[in-house]
């Protein structure tokens, strides 16, 4: 065919022993791992994280769009309001905003060469992440403990579980359950919240024989709770993953700071960008799920 | 001309570095883009074969509904159990409806997500893109490894689902809810978990490809000097990156419907088998379709763009002249990439989503066909006046053009809602997209395999067997898919267990002409023959690995692009010295040059 470029003989590819420094010089390596490329102004991982975040935007964007579609499609008056604890949500918002600040400060500390300060800031970030997840699980627990009981007489009891008798069994129709709550006047959700705010809450004991249906406020209870649990659950997973990465860089991988500080600082920048994204998602989630 | 003078010590150095790696590091937990490309290639080809086997069995049921499967019927019963196979009164076993549905759903899933995308995007992309842009490897080799492993896991989960009680998913590769959510078995749950792995794999791959092409282009490799194949992969990666996450969201929601009993896609008042479903309701079946097709349409371009890229490289190489309209190709592929995000609802004309929305999507669909036509035209015009070498890769590449043309043109009537009402969900759709994916994309893949085989292995595949493979495939592909257009226009619906026999000439329904149903038989015969026509390829592939003629040149086809300016096979790190690019990708037959090709790295 052509003789210009003869095949490299395989024999030559086999055994030549050269010392390490020489082959490292000859060996073509992946460039721009630490230093930015001139024409793009970015190092590889930064391109990577921005692309990854673009896909994350599409992921949460699809879920938010689903939220809108489900809400617009819901029958009039059935979309619940006021089910969540706004105070806890607000605290969590502040906690995440605080962690965003400390992430930036930790990166700035590294840029200034102050490793000790970086560690302090980043441990505050980790504390914030734990606080957030803690508060979130309290909220989840509250929802799973919150029951709606439809009695055989058609009346509805809404309240938090106090206790079940030992022989409580819905299938066998034995025992009784006690809720701290109130009787709901009307069955529509709209009327429910109005009464829920002002109703006197007291312990109500219902024998199982009188229960037609008993369901807690888990994701199966309504499409609102379904999207609430899915969105916040996915977000909580992101918080957890982000915190895990930050922790690993903070602790087990800290040795890199000694050998390659520029690369170490880049890792903080990358994980910080992810962290900001996770915070940003929450900034959208909070009003959409808690306030609107 | 001496593009790469292989100074003596370098190759040995690289190879001895190579030999330090253990078997596990080198082949199983590999981070080298070429090894990962081969991993993807082998796994993808295996799935392609498996997906074909599923449909070969389904074609038996379509041609001879209720007749027991010869030879392997008994073993299928032994493997899959009595629930999946029916005993025939005449002895032997035939497929149960559940199995037919499962095979159909898994055929689509496996072909799209486990065979074609991994082959076209991941295998060829991994093998060729870093070489063509003059990079040492992908930007993130370990993420690359993770991407393959996620793909492999997804594949395993899909395969395992065949053997769980109730079998694999049965609601079609589109998995429309409520159907998908209310089938009582766990097949759909496995499908969804498998999809989450596959989506993760694609996302990791997409990030890696884009970052690699942006960051690791060799000095002088400007955007407009990028081979078209790299452009196609670049756009494909963006499609995967941005279109897959909504399907991931949808998969998570459907998974919630399956396991947490939510009602994302289940409407109020849903009745299952005569009983009101015990669900909260309030969900939207349309929501699933929107999210699915938001991926689904870009996905069809994921299937076709890499093949267009391969075909373009091979046409340039074998016409020995520059591609006609390189810039138009590049801009067209970018426009396609953008527009493919706003045409998805042309798959949903029959859902009653409203005339205004319909009009919008009809318009965008017609617009997107323009750049597709431009690409095809450029490739056709590139043939003009070339002194064409008709080798096997070129034959496949040439056949790609009219086959893709048929697929694309038959898409136009589907793009208008008034004609789609008649054609939707019939065999016409099957014919349309198979013309694009089977004699289209798969021919592109075959072309690529024959073309790059010498670079990857240092040996050539047999031209003689290659040509037998080509003509057999071309003839039988058309015998399979061409009659399906007629069947579909006559009203034969897809996804029917008995191939439409129930509706034949029936008095109450608008009968389907019997001869249309009888074509199922000849189509099935052609399909099996198509399978046999692959034997020369399979033999050729393995035989040539060991006994193929050794290449005498690193640049076997006399090509201009960088992947041919490396040792054969390229060592770890790819290039002996960092390449510098001085010219565009297709400088063939440049007047005044001694040779009819001028490599990109020649000053
Ligand atoms: C060039 C212009 C094209 C147009 C106008 C077009 C139009 C359409 C339309 C409107 C449908 C939906 C029909 C229905 O369900 O009733 C459809 C289905 C389909 N198209 Fe295309 N198409 C084009 C190109 C492609 C390409 C390039 C591919 C890539 C491989 C492709 C693959 C498919 C697939 C897989 C389906 C079937 C989806 C299903 O399972 O329902 N099409 N096409
Ligand atoms: Cu489409």
PDB file of N, CA, C and O in Angstrom, chain B residues 135-189:
ATOM      1  N   UNK B 135      -3.984  12.413  21.862  1.00  0.00           N
ATOM      2  CA  UNK B 135      -3.854  12.422  23.317  1.00  0.00           C
ATOM      3  C   UNK B 135      -3.236  11.116  23.799  1.00  0.00           C
ATOM      4  O   UNK B 135      -3.276  10.106  23.105  1.00  0.00           O
ATOM      5  N   UNK B 136      -2.686  11.161  25.021  1.00  0.00           N
ATOM      6  CA  UNK B 136      -2.063   9.965  25.583  1.00  0.00           C
ATOM      7  C   UNK B 136      -3.112   8.989  26.087  1.00  0.00           C
ATOM      8  O   UNK B 136      -2.898   7.784  26.121  1.00  0.00           O
ATOM      9  N   UNK B 137      -4.244   9.512  26.512  1.00  0.00           N
ATOM     10  CA  UNK B 137      -5.310   8.666  27.061  1.00  0.00           C
ATOM     11  C   UNK B 137      -6.532   9.559  27.211  1.00  0.00           C
ATOM     12  O   UNK B 137      -6.526  10.700  26.775  1.00  0.00           O
ATOM     13  N   UNK B 138      -7.566   9.023  27.854  1.00  0.00           N
ATOM     14  CA  UNK B 138      -8.711   9.861  28.187  1.00  0.00           C
ATOM     15  C   UNK B 138      -8.316  10.777  29.346  1.00  0.00           C
ATOM     16  O   UNK B 138      -7.345  10.507  30.067  1.00  0.00           O
ATOM     17  N   UNK B 139      -9.103  11.845  29.563  1.00  0.00           N
ATOM     18  CA  UNK B 139      -8.749  12.792  30.614  1.00  0.00           C
ATOM     19  C   UNK B 139      -8.818  12.142  31.985  1.00  0.00           C
ATOM     20  O   UNK B 139      -8.015  12.442  32.859  1.00  0.00           O
ATOM     21  N   UNK B 140      -9.791  11.246  32.204  1.00  0.00           N
ATOM     22  CA  UNK B 140      -9.954  10.630  33.523  1.00  0.00           C
ATOM     23  C   UNK B 140      -9.967   9.107  33.385  1.00  0.00           C
ATOM     24  O   UNK B 140     -11.033   8.491  33.327  1.00  0.00           O
ATOM     25  N   UNK B 141      -8.793   8.496  33.352  1.00  0.00           N
ATOM     26  CA  UNK B 141      -8.749   7.052  33.106  1.00  0.00           C
ATOM     27  C   UNK B 141      -9.500   6.221  34.145  1.00  0.00           C
ATOM     28  O   UNK B 141     -10.144   5.234  33.796  1.00  0.00           O
ATOM     29  N   UNK B 142      -9.476   6.640  35.392  1.00  0.00           N
ATOM     30  CA  UNK B 142     -10.148   5.800  36.392  1.00  0.00           C
ATOM     31  C   UNK B 142     -11.661   5.933  36.298  1.00  0.00           C
ATOM     32  O   UNK B 142     -12.401   4.989  36.529  1.00  0.00           O
ATOM     33  N   UNK B 143     -12.124   7.133  35.937  1.00  0.00           N
ATOM     34  CA  UNK B 143     -13.568   7.291  35.720  1.00  0.00           C
ATOM     35  C   UNK B 143     -13.980   6.451  34.515  1.00  0.00           C
ATOM     36  O   UNK B 143     -15.072   5.878  34.472  1.00  0.00           O
ATOM     37  N   UNK B 144     -13.080   6.365  33.560  1.00  0.00           N
ATOM     38  CA  UNK B 144     -13.333   5.536  32.389  1.00  0.00           C
ATOM     39  C   UNK B 144     -13.543   4.083  32.798  1.00  0.00           C
ATOM     40  O   UNK B 144     -14.480   3.415  32.350  1.00  0.00           O
ATOM     41  N   UNK B 145     -12.700   3.615  33.694  1.00  0.00           N
ATOM     42  CA  UNK B 145     -12.835   2.247  34.179  1.00  0.00           C
ATOM     43  C   UNK B 145     -14.168   2.086  34.917  1.00  0.00           C
ATOM     44  O   UNK B 145     -14.909   1.122  34.688  1.00  0.00           O
ATOM     45  N   UNK B 146     -14.493   3.056  35.765  1.00  0.00           N
ATOM     46  CA  UNK B 146     -15.751   2.987  36.517  1.00  0.00           C
ATOM     47  C   UNK B 146     -16.934   2.947  35.560  1.00  0.00           C
ATOM     48  O   UNK B 146     -17.920   2.244  35.792  1.00  0.00           O
ATOM     49  N   UNK B 147     -16.812   3.686  34.465  1.00  0.00           N
ATOM     50  CA  UNK B 147     -17.893   3.724  33.493  1.00  0.00           C
ATOM     51  C   UNK B 147     -18.129   2.341  32.902  1.00  0.00           C
ATOM     52  O   UNK B 147     -19.273   1.874  32.804  1.00  0.00           O
ATOM     53  N   UNK B 148     -17.056   1.658  32.546  1.00  0.00           N
ATOM     54  CA  UNK B 148     -17.233   0.306  32.005  1.00  0.00           C
ATOM     55  C   UNK B 148     -17.824  -0.619  33.053  1.00  0.00           C
ATOM     56  O   UNK B 148     -18.706  -1.426  32.764  1.00  0.00           O
ATOM     57  N   UNK B 149     -17.347  -0.489  34.287  1.00  0.00           N
ATOM     58  CA  UNK B 149     -17.842  -1.401  35.323  1.00  0.00           C
ATOM     59  C   UNK B 149     -19.326  -1.179  35.598  1.00  0.00           C
ATOM     60  O   UNK B 149     -20.073  -2.137  35.808  1.00  0.00           O
ATOM     61  N   UNK B 150     -19.748   0.084  35.586  1.00  0.00           N
ATOM     62  CA  UNK B 150     -21.173   0.356  35.792  1.00  0.00           C
ATOM     63  C   UNK B 150     -21.987  -0.258  34.653  1.00  0.00           C
ATOM     64  O   UNK B 150     -23.056  -0.841  34.863  1.00  0.00           O
ATOM     65  N   UNK B 151     -21.471  -0.123  33.438  1.00  0.00           N
ATOM     66  CA  UNK B 151     -22.141  -0.729  32.279  1.00  0.00           C
ATOM     67  C   UNK B 151     -22.247  -2.231  32.449  1.00  0.00           C
ATOM     68  O   UNK B 151     -23.305  -2.840  32.255  1.00  0.00           O
ATOM     69  N   UNK B 152     -21.149  -2.844  32.872  1.00  0.00           N
ATOM     70  CA  UNK B 152     -21.125  -4.294  33.043  1.00  0.00           C
ATOM     71  C   UNK B 152     -22.142  -4.721  34.107  1.00  0.00           C
ATOM     72  O   UNK B 152     -22.914  -5.665  33.897  1.00  0.00           O
ATOM     73  N   UNK B 153     -22.168  -3.989  35.214  1.00  0.00           N
ATOM     74  CA  UNK B 153     -23.126  -4.306  36.280  1.00  0.00           C
ATOM     75  C   UNK B 153     -24.559  -4.201  35.759  1.00  0.00           C
ATOM     76  O   UNK B 153     -25.406  -5.057  36.032  1.00  0.00           O
ATOM     77  N   UNK B 154     -24.829  -3.116  35.039  1.00  0.00           N
ATOM     78  CA  UNK B 154     -26.165  -2.941  34.474  1.00  0.00           C
ATOM     79  C   UNK B 154     -26.533  -4.123  33.590  1.00  0.00           C
ATOM     80  O   UNK B 154     -27.653  -4.639  33.655  1.00  0.00           O
ATOM     81  N   UNK B 155     -25.583  -4.569  32.788  1.00  0.00           N
ATOM     82  CA  UNK B 155     -25.826  -5.709  31.913  1.00  0.00           C
ATOM     83  C   UNK B 155     -26.123  -6.973  32.704  1.00  0.00           C
ATOM     84  O   UNK B 155     -27.056  -7.714  32.390  1.00  0.00           O
ATOM     85  N   UNK B 156     -25.345  -7.176  33.775  1.00  0.00           N
ATOM     86  CA  UNK B 156     -25.556  -8.376  34.593  1.00  0.00           C
ATOM     87  C   UNK B 156     -26.957  -8.349  35.208  1.00  0.00           C
ATOM     88  O   UNK B 156     -27.682  -9.352  35.195  1.00  0.00           O
ATOM     89  N   UNK B 157     -27.355  -7.184  35.709  1.00  0.00           N
ATOM     90  CA  UNK B 157     -28.678  -7.087  36.331  1.00  0.00           C
ATOM     91  C   UNK B 157     -29.768  -7.401  35.306  1.00  0.00           C
ATOM     92  O   UNK B 157     -30.726  -8.125  35.587  1.00  0.00           O
ATOM     93  N   UNK B 158     -29.596  -6.875  34.095  1.00  0.00           N
ATOM     94  CA  UNK B 158     -30.595  -7.148  33.057  1.00  0.00           C
ATOM     95  C   UNK B 158     -30.636  -8.652  32.744  1.00  0.00           C
ATOM     96  O   UNK B 158     -31.712  -9.223  32.563  1.00  0.00           O
ATOM     97  N   UNK B 159     -29.484  -9.278  32.677  1.00  0.00           N
ATOM     98  CA  UNK B 159     -29.451 -10.702  32.361  1.00  0.00           C
ATOM     99  C   UNK B 159     -30.062 -11.540  33.489  1.00  0.00           C
ATOM    100  O   UNK B 159     -30.833 -12.471  33.243  1.00  0.00           O
ATOM    101  N   UNK B 160     -29.707 -11.171  34.727  1.00  0.00           N
ATOM    102  CA  UNK B 160     -30.232 -11.923  35.869  1.00  0.00           C
ATOM    103  C   UNK B 160     -31.760 -11.873  35.865  1.00  0.00           C
ATOM    104  O   UNK B 160     -32.434 -12.844  36.207  1.00  0.00           O
ATOM    105  N   UNK B 161     -32.318 -10.758  35.415  1.00  0.00           N
ATOM    106  CA  UNK B 161     -33.773 -10.589  35.505  1.00  0.00           C
ATOM    107  C   UNK B 161     -34.520 -11.637  34.689  1.00  0.00           C
ATOM    108  O   UNK B 161     -35.692 -11.888  34.940  1.00  0.00           O
ATOM    109  N   UNK B 162     -33.858 -12.266  33.725  1.00  0.00           N
ATOM    110  CA  UNK B 162     -34.535 -13.319  32.971  1.00  0.00           C
ATOM    111  C   UNK B 162     -34.865 -14.512  33.865  1.00  0.00           C
ATOM    112  O   UNK B 162     -35.772 -15.280  33.581  1.00  0.00           O
ATOM    113  N   UNK B 163     -34.101 -14.681  34.922  1.00  0.00           N
ATOM    114  CA  UNK B 163     -34.212 -15.911  35.702  1.00  0.00           C
ATOM    115  C   UNK B 163     -34.926 -15.739  37.030  1.00  0.00           C
ATOM    116  O   UNK B 163     -35.060 -16.680  37.783  1.00  0.00           O
ATOM    117  N   UNK B 164     -35.378 -14.526  37.333  1.00  0.00           N
ATOM    118  CA  UNK B 164     -36.131 -14.363  38.580  1.00  0.00           C
ATOM    119  C   UNK B 164     -37.565 -14.842  38.348  1.00  0.00           C
ATOM    120  O   UNK B 164     -38.003 -14.946  37.197  1.00  0.00           O
ATOM    121  N   UNK B 165     -38.305 -15.132  39.423  1.00  0.00           N
ATOM    122  CA  UNK B 165     -39.683 -15.580  39.224  1.00  0.00           C
ATOM    123  C   UNK B 165     -40.472 -14.516  38.462  1.00  0.00           C
ATOM    124  O   UNK B 165     -40.392 -13.334  38.782  1.00  0.00           O
ATOM    125  N   UNK B 166     -41.173 -14.939  37.440  1.00  0.00           N
ATOM    126  CA  UNK B 166     -41.944 -13.980  36.644  1.00  0.00           C
ATOM    127  C   UNK B 166     -41.161 -13.429  35.479  1.00  0.00           C
ATOM    128  O   UNK B 166     -41.731 -12.801  34.597  1.00  0.00           O
ATOM    129  N   UNK B 167     -39.855 -13.621  35.477  1.00  0.00           N
ATOM    130  CA  UNK B 167     -39.056 -13.245  34.322  1.00  0.00           C
ATOM    131  C   UNK B 167     -38.776 -11.759  34.207  1.00  0.00           C
ATOM    132  O   UNK B 167     -39.043 -10.976  35.117  1.00  0.00           O
ATOM    133  N   UNK B 168     -38.209 -11.384  33.069  1.00  0.00           N
ATOM    134  CA  UNK B 168     -37.727 -10.021  32.852  1.00  0.00           C
ATOM    135  C   UNK B 168     -38.888  -9.061  32.603  1.00  0.00           C
ATOM    136  O   UNK B 168     -40.049  -9.467  32.487  1.00  0.00           O
ATOM    137  N   UNK B 169     -38.544  -7.782  32.493  1.00  0.00           N
ATOM    138  CA  UNK B 169     -39.537  -6.735  32.243  1.00  0.00           C
ATOM    139  C   UNK B 169     -40.340  -7.054  30.986  1.00  0.00           C
ATOM    140  O   UNK B 169     -39.813  -7.616  30.028  1.00  0.00           O
ATOM    141  N   UNK B 170     -41.605  -6.691  30.999  1.00  0.00           N
ATOM    142  CA  UNK B 170     -42.475  -7.080  29.896  1.00  0.00           C
ATOM    143  C   UNK B 170     -43.167  -5.910  29.221  1.00  0.00           C
ATOM    144  O   UNK B 170     -44.003  -6.116  28.338  1.00  0.00           O
ATOM    145  N   UNK B 171     -42.870  -4.685  29.653  1.00  0.00           N
ATOM    146  CA  UNK B 171     -43.680  -3.558  29.182  1.00  0.00           C
ATOM    147  C   UNK B 171     -43.009  -2.813  28.033  1.00  0.00           C
ATOM    148  O   UNK B 171     -43.301  -1.642  27.813  1.00  0.00           O
ATOM    149  N   UNK B 172     -42.144  -3.465  27.291  1.00  0.00           N
ATOM    150  CA  UNK B 172     -41.512  -2.792  26.164  1.00  0.00           C
ATOM    151  C   UNK B 172     -40.313  -1.980  26.601  1.00  0.00           C
ATOM    152  O   UNK B 172     -40.172  -1.651  27.779  1.00  0.00           O
ATOM    153  N   UNK B 173     -39.425  -1.673  25.623  1.00  0.00           N
ATOM    154  CA  UNK B 173     -38.234  -0.901  26.028  1.00  0.00           C
ATOM    155  C   UNK B 173     -38.631   0.502  26.444  1.00  0.00           C
ATOM    156  O   UNK B 173     -37.894   1.195  27.116  1.00  0.00           O
ATOM    157  N   UNK B 174     -39.864   0.933  26.074  1.00  0.00           N
ATOM    158  CA  UNK B 174     -40.319   2.259  26.463  1.00  0.00           C
ATOM    159  C   UNK B 174     -40.940   2.260  27.849  1.00  0.00           C
ATOM    160  O   UNK B 174     -41.151   3.325  28.420  1.00  0.00           O
ATOM    161  N   UNK B 175     -41.291   1.086  28.376  1.00  0.00           N
ATOM    162  CA  UNK B 175     -41.764   0.947  29.762  1.00  0.00           C
ATOM    163  C   UNK B 175     -42.845   1.930  30.161  1.00  0.00           C
ATOM    164  O   UNK B 175     -42.759   2.555  31.216  1.00  0.00           O
ATOM    165  N   UNK B 176     -43.856   2.083  29.328  1.00  0.00           N
ATOM    166  CA  UNK B 176     -44.913   3.031  29.659  1.00  0.00           C
ATOM    167  C   UNK B 176     -45.642   2.621  30.927  1.00  0.00           C
ATOM    168  O   UNK B 176     -46.008   1.468  31.101  1.00  0.00           O
ATOM    169  N   UNK B 177     -45.842   3.571  31.797  1.00  0.00           N
ATOM    170  CA  UNK B 177     -46.739   3.380  32.934  1.00  0.00           C
ATOM    171  C   UNK B 177     -48.140   3.737  32.458  1.00  0.00           C
ATOM    172  O   UNK B 177     -48.279   4.507  31.527  1.00  0.00           O
ATOM    173  N   UNK B 178     -49.209   3.222  33.060  1.00  0.00           N
ATOM    174  CA  UNK B 178     -49.269   2.347  34.220  1.00  0.00           C
ATOM    175  C   UNK B 178     -48.849   0.902  33.948  1.00  0.00           C
ATOM    176  O   UNK B 178     -48.491   0.209  34.897  1.00  0.00           O
ATOM    177  N   UNK B 179     -48.890   0.450  32.701  1.00  0.00           N
ATOM    178  CA  UNK B 179     -48.612  -0.962  32.439  1.00  0.00           C
ATOM    179  C   UNK B 179     -47.351  -1.434  33.157  1.00  0.00           C
ATOM    180  O   UNK B 179     -47.362  -2.423  33.886  1.00  0.00           O
ATOM    181  N   UNK B 180     -46.258  -0.699  32.956  1.00  0.00           N
ATOM    182  CA  UNK B 180     -44.983  -1.140  33.523  1.00  0.00           C
ATOM    183  C   UNK B 180     -45.054  -1.229  35.037  1.00  0.00           C
ATOM    184  O   UNK B 180     -44.440  -2.101  35.648  1.00  0.00           O
ATOM    185  N   UNK B 181     -45.820  -0.330  35.665  1.00  0.00           N
ATOM    186  CA  UNK B 181     -45.822  -0.298  37.132  1.00  0.00           C
ATOM    187  C   UNK B 181     -46.732  -1.345  37.735  1.00  0.00           C
ATOM    188  O   UNK B 181     -46.563  -1.708  38.884  1.00  0.00           O
ATOM    189  N   UNK B 182     -47.738  -1.807  36.983  1.00  0.00           N
ATOM    190  CA  UNK B 182     -48.732  -2.661  37.638  1.00  0.00           C
ATOM    191  C   UNK B 182     -48.532  -4.147  37.355  1.00  0.00           C
ATOM    192  O   UNK B 182     -49.196  -4.973  37.968  1.00  0.00           O
ATOM    193  N   UNK B 183     -47.637  -4.505  36.422  1.00  0.00           N
ATOM    194  CA  UNK B 183     -47.338  -5.930  36.250  1.00  0.00           C
ATOM    195  C   UNK B 183     -46.738  -6.415  37.556  1.00  0.00           C
ATOM    196  O   UNK B 183     -45.794  -5.823  38.075  1.00  0.00           O
ATOM    197  N   UNK B 184     -47.319  -7.507  38.081  1.00  0.00           N
ATOM    198  CA  UNK B 184     -47.028  -7.835  39.485  1.00  0.00           C
ATOM    199  C   UNK B 184     -45.611  -8.363  39.705  1.00  0.00           C
ATOM    200  O   UNK B 184     -45.126  -8.374  40.820  1.00  0.00           O
ATOM    201  N   UNK B 185     -44.911  -8.806  38.660  1.00  0.00           N
ATOM    202  CA  UNK B 185     -43.608  -9.419  38.881  1.00  0.00           C
ATOM    203  C   UNK B 185     -42.509  -8.364  39.055  1.00  0.00           C
ATOM    204  O   UNK B 185     -42.734  -7.171  38.866  1.00  0.00           O
ATOM    205  N   UNK B 186     -41.313  -8.838  39.401  1.00  0.00           N
ATOM    206  CA  UNK B 186     -40.223  -7.918  39.719  1.00  0.00           C
ATOM    207  C   UNK B 186     -39.344  -7.558  38.524  1.00  0.00           C
ATOM    208  O   UNK B 186     -38.352  -6.860  38.677  1.00  0.00           O
ATOM    209  N   UNK B 187     -39.689  -8.059  37.338  1.00  0.00           N
ATOM    210  CA  UNK B 187     -38.856  -7.790  36.174  1.00  0.00           C
ATOM    211  C   UNK B 187     -38.610  -6.307  35.973  1.00  0.00           C
ATOM    212  O   UNK B 187     -37.488  -5.872  35.722  1.00  0.00           O
ATOM    213  N   UNK B 188     -39.681  -5.510  36.116  1.00  0.00           N
ATOM    214  CA  UNK B 188     -39.551  -4.075  35.889  1.00  0.00           C
ATOM    215  C   UNK B 188     -38.624  -3.440  36.910  1.00  0.00           C
ATOM    216  O   UNK B 188     -37.848  -2.545  36.581  1.00  0.00           O
ATOM    217  N   UNK B 189     -38.679  -3.912  38.151  1.00  0.00           N
ATOM    218  CA  UNK B 189     -37.789  -3.374  39.187  1.00  0.00           C
ATOM    219  C   UNK B 189     -36.330  -3.618  38.797  1.00  0.00           C
ATOM    220  O   UNK B 189     -35.490  -2.714  38.893  1.00  0.00           O
TER     221      UNK B 189
END
